[in-house]
PDB file of C-alpha atoms in Angstrom:
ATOM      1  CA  UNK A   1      20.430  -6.211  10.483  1.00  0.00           C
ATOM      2  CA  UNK A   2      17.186  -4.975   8.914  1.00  0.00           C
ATOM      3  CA  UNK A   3      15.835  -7.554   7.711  1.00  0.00           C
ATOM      4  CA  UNK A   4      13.203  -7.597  10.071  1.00  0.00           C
ATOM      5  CA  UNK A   5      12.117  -4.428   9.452  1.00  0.00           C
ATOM      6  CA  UNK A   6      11.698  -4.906   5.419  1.00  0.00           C
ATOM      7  CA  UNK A   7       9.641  -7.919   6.336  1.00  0.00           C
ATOM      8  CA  UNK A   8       7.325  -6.142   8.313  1.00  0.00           C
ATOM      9  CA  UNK A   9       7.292  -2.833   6.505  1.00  0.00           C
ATOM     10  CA  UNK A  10       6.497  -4.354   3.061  1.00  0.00           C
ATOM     11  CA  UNK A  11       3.126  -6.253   3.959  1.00  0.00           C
ATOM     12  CA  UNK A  12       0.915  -3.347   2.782  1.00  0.00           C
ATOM     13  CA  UNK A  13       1.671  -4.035  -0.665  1.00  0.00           C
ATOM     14  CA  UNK A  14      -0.754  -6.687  -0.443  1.00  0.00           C
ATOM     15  CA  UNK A  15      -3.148  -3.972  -0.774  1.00  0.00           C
ATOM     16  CA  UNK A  16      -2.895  -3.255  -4.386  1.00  0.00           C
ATOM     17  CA  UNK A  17      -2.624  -6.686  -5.377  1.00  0.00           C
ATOM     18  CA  UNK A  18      -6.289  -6.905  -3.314  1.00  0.00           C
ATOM     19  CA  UNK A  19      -7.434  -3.717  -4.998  1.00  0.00           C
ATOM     20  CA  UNK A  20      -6.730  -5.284  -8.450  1.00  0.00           C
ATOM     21  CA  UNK A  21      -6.681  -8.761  -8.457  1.00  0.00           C
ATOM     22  CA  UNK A  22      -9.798  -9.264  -9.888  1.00  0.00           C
ATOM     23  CA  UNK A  23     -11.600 -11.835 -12.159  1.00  0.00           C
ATOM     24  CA  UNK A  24     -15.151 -11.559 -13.769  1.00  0.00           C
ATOM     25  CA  UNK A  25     -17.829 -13.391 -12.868  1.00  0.00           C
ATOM     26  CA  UNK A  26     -21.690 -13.743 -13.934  1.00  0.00           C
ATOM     27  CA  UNK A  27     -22.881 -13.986 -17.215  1.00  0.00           C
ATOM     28  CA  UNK A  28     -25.386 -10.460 -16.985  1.00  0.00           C
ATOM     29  CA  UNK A  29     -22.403  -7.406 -17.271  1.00  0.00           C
ATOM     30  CA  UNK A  30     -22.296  -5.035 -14.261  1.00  0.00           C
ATOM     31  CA  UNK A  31     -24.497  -1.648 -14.511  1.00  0.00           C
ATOM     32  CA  UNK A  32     -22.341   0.909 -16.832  1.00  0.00           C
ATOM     33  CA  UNK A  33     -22.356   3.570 -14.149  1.00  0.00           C
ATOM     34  CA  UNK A  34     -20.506   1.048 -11.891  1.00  0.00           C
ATOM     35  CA  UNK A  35     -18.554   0.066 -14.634  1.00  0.00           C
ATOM     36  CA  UNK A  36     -16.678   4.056 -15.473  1.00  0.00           C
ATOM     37  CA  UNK A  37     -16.563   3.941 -11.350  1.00  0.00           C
ATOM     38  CA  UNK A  38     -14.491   1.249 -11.758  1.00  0.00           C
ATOM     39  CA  UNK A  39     -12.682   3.158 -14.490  1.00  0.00           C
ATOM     40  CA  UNK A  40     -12.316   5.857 -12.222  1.00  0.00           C
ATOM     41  CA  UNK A  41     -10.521   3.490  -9.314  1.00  0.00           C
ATOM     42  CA  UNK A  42      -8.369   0.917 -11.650  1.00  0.00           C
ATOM     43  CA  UNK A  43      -7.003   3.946 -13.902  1.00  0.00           C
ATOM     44  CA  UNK A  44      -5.572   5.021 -10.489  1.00  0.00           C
ATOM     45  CA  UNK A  45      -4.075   1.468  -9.742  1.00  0.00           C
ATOM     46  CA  UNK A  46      -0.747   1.239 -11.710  1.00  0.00           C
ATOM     47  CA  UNK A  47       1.042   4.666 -11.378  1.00  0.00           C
ATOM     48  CA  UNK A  48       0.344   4.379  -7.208  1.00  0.00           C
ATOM     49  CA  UNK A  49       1.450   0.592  -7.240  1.00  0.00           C
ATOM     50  CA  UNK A  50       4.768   1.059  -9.483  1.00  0.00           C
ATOM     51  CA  UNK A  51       5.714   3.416  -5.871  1.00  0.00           C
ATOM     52  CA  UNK A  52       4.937   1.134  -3.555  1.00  0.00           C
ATOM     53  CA  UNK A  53       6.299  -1.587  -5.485  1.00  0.00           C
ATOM     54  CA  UNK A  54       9.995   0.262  -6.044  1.00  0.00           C
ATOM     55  CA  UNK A  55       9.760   1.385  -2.329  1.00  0.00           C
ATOM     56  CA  UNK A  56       9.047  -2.093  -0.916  1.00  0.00           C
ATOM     57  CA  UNK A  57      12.131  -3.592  -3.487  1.00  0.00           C
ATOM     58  CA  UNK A  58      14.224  -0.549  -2.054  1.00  0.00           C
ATOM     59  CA  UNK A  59      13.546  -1.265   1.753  1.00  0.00           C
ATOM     60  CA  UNK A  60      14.220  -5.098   0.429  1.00  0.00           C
ATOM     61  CA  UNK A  61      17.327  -3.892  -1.310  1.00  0.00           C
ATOM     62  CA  UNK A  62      18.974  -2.178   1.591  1.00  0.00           C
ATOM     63  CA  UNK A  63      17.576  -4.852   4.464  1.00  0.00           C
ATOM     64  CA  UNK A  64      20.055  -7.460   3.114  1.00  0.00           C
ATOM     65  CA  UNK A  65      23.143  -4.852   2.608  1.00  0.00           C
ATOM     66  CA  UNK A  66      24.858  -4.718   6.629  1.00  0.00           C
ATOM     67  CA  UNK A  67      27.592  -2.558   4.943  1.00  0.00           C
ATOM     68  CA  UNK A  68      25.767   0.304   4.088  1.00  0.00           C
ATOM     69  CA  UNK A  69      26.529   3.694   6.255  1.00  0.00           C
ATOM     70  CA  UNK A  70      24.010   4.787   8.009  1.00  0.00           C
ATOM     71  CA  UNK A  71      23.726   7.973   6.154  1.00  0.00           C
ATOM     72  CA  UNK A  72      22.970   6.310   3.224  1.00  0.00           C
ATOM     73  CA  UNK A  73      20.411   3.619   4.884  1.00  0.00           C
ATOM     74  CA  UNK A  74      18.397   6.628   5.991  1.00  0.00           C
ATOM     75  CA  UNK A  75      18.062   8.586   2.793  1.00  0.00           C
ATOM     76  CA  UNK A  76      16.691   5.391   1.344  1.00  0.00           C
ATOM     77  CA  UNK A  77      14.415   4.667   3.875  1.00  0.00           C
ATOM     78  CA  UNK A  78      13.286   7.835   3.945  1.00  0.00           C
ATOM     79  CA  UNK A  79      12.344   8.128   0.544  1.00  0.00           C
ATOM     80  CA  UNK A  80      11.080   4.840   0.413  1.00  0.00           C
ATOM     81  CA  UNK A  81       8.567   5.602   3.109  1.00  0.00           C
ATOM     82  CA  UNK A  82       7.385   8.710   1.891  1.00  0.00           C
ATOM     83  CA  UNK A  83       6.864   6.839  -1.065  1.00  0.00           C
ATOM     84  CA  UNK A  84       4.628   4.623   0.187  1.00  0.00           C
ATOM     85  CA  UNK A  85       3.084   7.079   2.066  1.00  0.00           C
ATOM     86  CA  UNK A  86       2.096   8.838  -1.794  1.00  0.00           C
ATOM     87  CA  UNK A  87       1.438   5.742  -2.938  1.00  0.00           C
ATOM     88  CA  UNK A  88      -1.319   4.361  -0.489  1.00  0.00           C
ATOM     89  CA  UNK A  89      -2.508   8.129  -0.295  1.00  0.00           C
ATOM     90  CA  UNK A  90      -3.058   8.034  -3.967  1.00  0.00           C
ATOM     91  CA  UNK A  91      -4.954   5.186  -3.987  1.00  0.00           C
ATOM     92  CA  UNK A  92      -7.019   6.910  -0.824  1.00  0.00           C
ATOM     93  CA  UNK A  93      -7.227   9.766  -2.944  1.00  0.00           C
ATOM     94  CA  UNK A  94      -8.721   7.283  -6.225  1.00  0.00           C
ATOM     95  CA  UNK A  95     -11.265   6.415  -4.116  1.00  0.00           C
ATOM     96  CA  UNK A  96     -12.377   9.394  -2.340  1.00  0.00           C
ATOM     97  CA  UNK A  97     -12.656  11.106  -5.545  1.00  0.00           C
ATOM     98  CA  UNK A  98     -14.907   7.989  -7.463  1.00  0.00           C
ATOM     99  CA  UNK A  99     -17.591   8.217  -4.406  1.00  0.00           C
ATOM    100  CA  UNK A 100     -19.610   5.330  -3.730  1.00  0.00           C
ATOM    101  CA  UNK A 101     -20.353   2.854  -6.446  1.00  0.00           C
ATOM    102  CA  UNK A 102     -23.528   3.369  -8.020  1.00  0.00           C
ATOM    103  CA  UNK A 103     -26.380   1.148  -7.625  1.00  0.00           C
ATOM    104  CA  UNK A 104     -24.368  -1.442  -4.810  1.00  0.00           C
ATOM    105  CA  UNK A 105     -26.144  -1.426  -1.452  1.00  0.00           C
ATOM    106  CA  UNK A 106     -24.086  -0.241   1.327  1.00  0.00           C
ATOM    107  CA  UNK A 107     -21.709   1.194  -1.461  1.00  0.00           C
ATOM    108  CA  UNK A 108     -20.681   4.715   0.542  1.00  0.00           C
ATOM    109  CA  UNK A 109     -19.884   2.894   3.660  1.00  0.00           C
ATOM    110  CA  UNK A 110     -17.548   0.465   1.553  1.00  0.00           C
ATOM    111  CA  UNK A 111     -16.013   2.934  -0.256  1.00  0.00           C
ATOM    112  CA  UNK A 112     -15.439   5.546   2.508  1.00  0.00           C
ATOM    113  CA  UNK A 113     -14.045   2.789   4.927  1.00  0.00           C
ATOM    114  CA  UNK A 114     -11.497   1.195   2.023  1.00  0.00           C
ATOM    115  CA  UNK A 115     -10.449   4.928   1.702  1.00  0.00           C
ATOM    116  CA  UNK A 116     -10.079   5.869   5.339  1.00  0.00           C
ATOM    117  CA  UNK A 117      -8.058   2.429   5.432  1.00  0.00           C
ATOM    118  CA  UNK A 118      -5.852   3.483   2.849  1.00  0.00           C
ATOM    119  CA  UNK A 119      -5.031   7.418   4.427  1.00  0.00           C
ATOM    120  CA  UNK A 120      -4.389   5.300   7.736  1.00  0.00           C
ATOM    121  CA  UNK A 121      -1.774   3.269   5.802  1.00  0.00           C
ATOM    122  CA  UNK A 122      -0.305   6.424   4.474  1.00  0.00           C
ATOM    123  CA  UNK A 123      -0.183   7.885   7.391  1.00  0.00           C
ATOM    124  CA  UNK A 124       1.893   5.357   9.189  1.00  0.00           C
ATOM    125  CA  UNK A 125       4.072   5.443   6.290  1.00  0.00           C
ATOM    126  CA  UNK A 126       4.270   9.201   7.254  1.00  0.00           C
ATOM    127  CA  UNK A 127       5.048   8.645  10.849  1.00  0.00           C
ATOM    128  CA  UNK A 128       7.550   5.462   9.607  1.00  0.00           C
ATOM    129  CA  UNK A 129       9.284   8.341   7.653  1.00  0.00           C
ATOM    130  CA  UNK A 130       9.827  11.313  10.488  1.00  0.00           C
ATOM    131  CA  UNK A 131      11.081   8.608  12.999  1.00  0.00           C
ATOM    132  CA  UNK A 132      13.925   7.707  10.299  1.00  0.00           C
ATOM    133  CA  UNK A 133      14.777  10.900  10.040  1.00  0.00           C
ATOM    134  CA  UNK A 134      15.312  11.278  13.107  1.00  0.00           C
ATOM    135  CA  UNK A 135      17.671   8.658  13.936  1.00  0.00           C
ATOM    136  CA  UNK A 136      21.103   9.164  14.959  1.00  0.00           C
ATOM    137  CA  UNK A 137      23.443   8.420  11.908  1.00  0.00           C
ATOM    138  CA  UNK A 138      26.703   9.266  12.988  1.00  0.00           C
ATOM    139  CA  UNK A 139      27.175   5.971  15.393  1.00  0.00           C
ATOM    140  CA  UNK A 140      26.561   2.856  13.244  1.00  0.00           C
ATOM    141  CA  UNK A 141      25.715   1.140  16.706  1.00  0.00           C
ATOM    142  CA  UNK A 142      22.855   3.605  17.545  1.00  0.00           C
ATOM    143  CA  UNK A 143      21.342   3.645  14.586  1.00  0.00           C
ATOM    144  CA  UNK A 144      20.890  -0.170  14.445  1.00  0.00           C
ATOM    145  CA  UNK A 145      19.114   0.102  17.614  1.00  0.00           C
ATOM    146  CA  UNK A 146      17.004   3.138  16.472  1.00  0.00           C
ATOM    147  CA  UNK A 147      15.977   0.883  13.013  1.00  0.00           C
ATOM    148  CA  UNK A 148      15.557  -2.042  15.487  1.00  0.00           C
ATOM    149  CA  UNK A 149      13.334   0.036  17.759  1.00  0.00           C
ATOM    150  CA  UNK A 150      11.224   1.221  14.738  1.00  0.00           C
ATOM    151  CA  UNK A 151      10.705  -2.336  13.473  1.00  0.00           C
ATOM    152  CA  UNK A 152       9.399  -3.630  17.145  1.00  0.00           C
ATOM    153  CA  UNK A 153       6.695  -0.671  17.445  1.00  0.00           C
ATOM    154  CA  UNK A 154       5.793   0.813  14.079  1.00  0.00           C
ATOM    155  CA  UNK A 155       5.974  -2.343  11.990  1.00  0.00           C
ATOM    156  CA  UNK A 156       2.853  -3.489  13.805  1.00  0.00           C
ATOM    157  CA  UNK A 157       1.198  -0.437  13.410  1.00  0.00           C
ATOM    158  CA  UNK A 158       1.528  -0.997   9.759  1.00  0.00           C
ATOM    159  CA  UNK A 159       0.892  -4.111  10.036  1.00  0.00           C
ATOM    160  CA  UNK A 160      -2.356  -3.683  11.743  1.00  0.00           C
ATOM    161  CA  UNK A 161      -3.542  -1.097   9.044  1.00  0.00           C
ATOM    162  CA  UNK A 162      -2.414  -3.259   6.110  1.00  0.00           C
ATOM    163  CA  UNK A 163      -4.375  -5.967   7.927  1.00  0.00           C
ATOM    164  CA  UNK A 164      -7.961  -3.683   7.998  1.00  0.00           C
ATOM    165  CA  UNK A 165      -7.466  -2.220   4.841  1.00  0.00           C
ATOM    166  CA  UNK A 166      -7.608  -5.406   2.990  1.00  0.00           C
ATOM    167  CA  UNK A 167     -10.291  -6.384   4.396  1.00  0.00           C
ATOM    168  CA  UNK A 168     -11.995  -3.016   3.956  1.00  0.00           C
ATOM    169  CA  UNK A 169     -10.860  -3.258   0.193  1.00  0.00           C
ATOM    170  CA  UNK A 170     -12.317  -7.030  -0.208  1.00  0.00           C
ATOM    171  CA  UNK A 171     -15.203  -6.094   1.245  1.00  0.00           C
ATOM    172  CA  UNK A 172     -16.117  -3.265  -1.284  1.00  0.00           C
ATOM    173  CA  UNK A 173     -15.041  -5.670  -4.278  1.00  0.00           C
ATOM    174  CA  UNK A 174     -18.026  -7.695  -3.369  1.00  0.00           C
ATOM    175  CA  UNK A 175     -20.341  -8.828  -6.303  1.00  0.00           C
ATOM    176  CA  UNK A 176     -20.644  -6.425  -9.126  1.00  0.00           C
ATOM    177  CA  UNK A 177     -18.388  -4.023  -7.948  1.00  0.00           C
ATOM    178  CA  UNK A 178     -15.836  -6.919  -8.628  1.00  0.00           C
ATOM    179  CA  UNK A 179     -17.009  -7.915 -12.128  1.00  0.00           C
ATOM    180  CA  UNK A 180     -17.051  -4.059 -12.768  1.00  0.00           C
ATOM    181  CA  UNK A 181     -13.664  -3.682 -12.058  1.00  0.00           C
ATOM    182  CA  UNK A 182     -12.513  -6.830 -13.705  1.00  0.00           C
ATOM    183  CA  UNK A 183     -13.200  -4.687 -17.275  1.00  0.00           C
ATOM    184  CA  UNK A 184     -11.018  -2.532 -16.802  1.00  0.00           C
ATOM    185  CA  UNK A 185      -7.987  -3.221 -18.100  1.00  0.00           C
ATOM    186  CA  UNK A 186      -5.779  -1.615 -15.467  1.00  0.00           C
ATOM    187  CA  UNK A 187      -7.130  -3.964 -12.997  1.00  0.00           C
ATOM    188  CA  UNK A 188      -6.606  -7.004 -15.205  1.00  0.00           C
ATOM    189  CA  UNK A 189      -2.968  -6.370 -16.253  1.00  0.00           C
ATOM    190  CA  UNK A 190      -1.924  -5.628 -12.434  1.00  0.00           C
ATOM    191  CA  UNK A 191      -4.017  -8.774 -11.191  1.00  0.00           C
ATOM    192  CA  UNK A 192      -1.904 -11.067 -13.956  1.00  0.00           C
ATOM    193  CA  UNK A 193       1.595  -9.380 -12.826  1.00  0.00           C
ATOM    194  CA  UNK A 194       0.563 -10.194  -9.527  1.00  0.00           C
ATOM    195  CA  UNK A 195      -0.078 -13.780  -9.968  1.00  0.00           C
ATOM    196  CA  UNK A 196       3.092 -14.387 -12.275  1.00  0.00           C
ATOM    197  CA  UNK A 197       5.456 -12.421  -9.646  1.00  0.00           C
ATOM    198  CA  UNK A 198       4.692 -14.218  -6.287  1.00  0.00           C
ATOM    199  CA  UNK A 199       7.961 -12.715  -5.121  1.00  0.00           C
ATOM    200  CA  UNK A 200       7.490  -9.297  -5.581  1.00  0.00           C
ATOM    201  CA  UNK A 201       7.981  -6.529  -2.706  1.00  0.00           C
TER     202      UNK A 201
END
């Protein structure tokens, strides 16, 4: 019954694997002030991804089990949400707090639109959230429909901002901002996990 929702809801955690994907490239190393900015941003990576990745196996969890009271469904989307909401705000927050990358033209604009990207994401996450809680769990019937209602508007709200934040994010890991953050370890080990787990979320 929900599986259409856990499709739809889990394509933000594309995100992260954009955000940290990342391979070096060039033989000259990237300036050392971009490299502890990219420090700054990867050492945020794995604690905010480990949320969104549990939330997104959660929704997953639940979207294949029709016997589950609705009670139940709702807790777990609820905390999953809010979860991703903390997640994608963290990562909002990683870059907020880093500023623009040093020395990389057009820097601030990248950075500040990858983070406004990210607090959009987290704030349809938000939204996602209240609506579930709001839901009517005491007729199994109604609160399909509610779930089913959510899916048809908000999923392509999320959508949407999942869309424009990876774009925002591959456009600030242009160039050297990329083989900066392809140092950092953080980045590297999240970019291999994503490529070995094709599954994941």
């Amino acid at each position: 019954m929900n599986k259409k929702l856990a499709a739809a809801l889990s394509g933000g955690a594309v995100l992260v694997v954009a955000l940290s994907g990342c391979t070096s490239s060039g033989d000259k190393g990237p300036d050392p002030k971009l490299v502890a900015w990219a420090k700054k941003v990867c050492d945020a990576v794995p604690a905010q991804d480990a949320k969104i990745r549990s939330a997104n196996a959660s929704i997953a969890a639940i979207a294949t089990n029709s016997n589950l009271p609705p009670k139940s469904a709702q807790k777990t989307y609820a905390q999953a949400f809010q979860d991703l909401a903390d997640g994608y705000k963290g990562l909002a927050d990683a870059l907020g707090d880093a500023g623009a990358p040093p020395g990389i033209d057009d820097g601030a604009k990248r950075q500040q639109d990858a983070a406004k990207n990210l607090a959009g994401l987290s704030a349809s996450y938000v939204d996602l959230k209240k609506k579930v809680d709001g839901l009517d769990t005491k007729n199994q019937g109604k609160f399909a429909k509610g779930l089913k209602d959510i899916a048809a508007t908000q999923a392509q709200d999320v959508g949407k901002q999942s869309s424009s934040g990876t774009e925002a994010l591959k456009r600030l890991e242009q160039g050297d901002v990329k083989a900066a953050m392809a140092e950092q370890p953080s980045c590297k080990i999240r970019g291999a996990s994503a490529s070995a787990q094709p599954t994941a979320g």
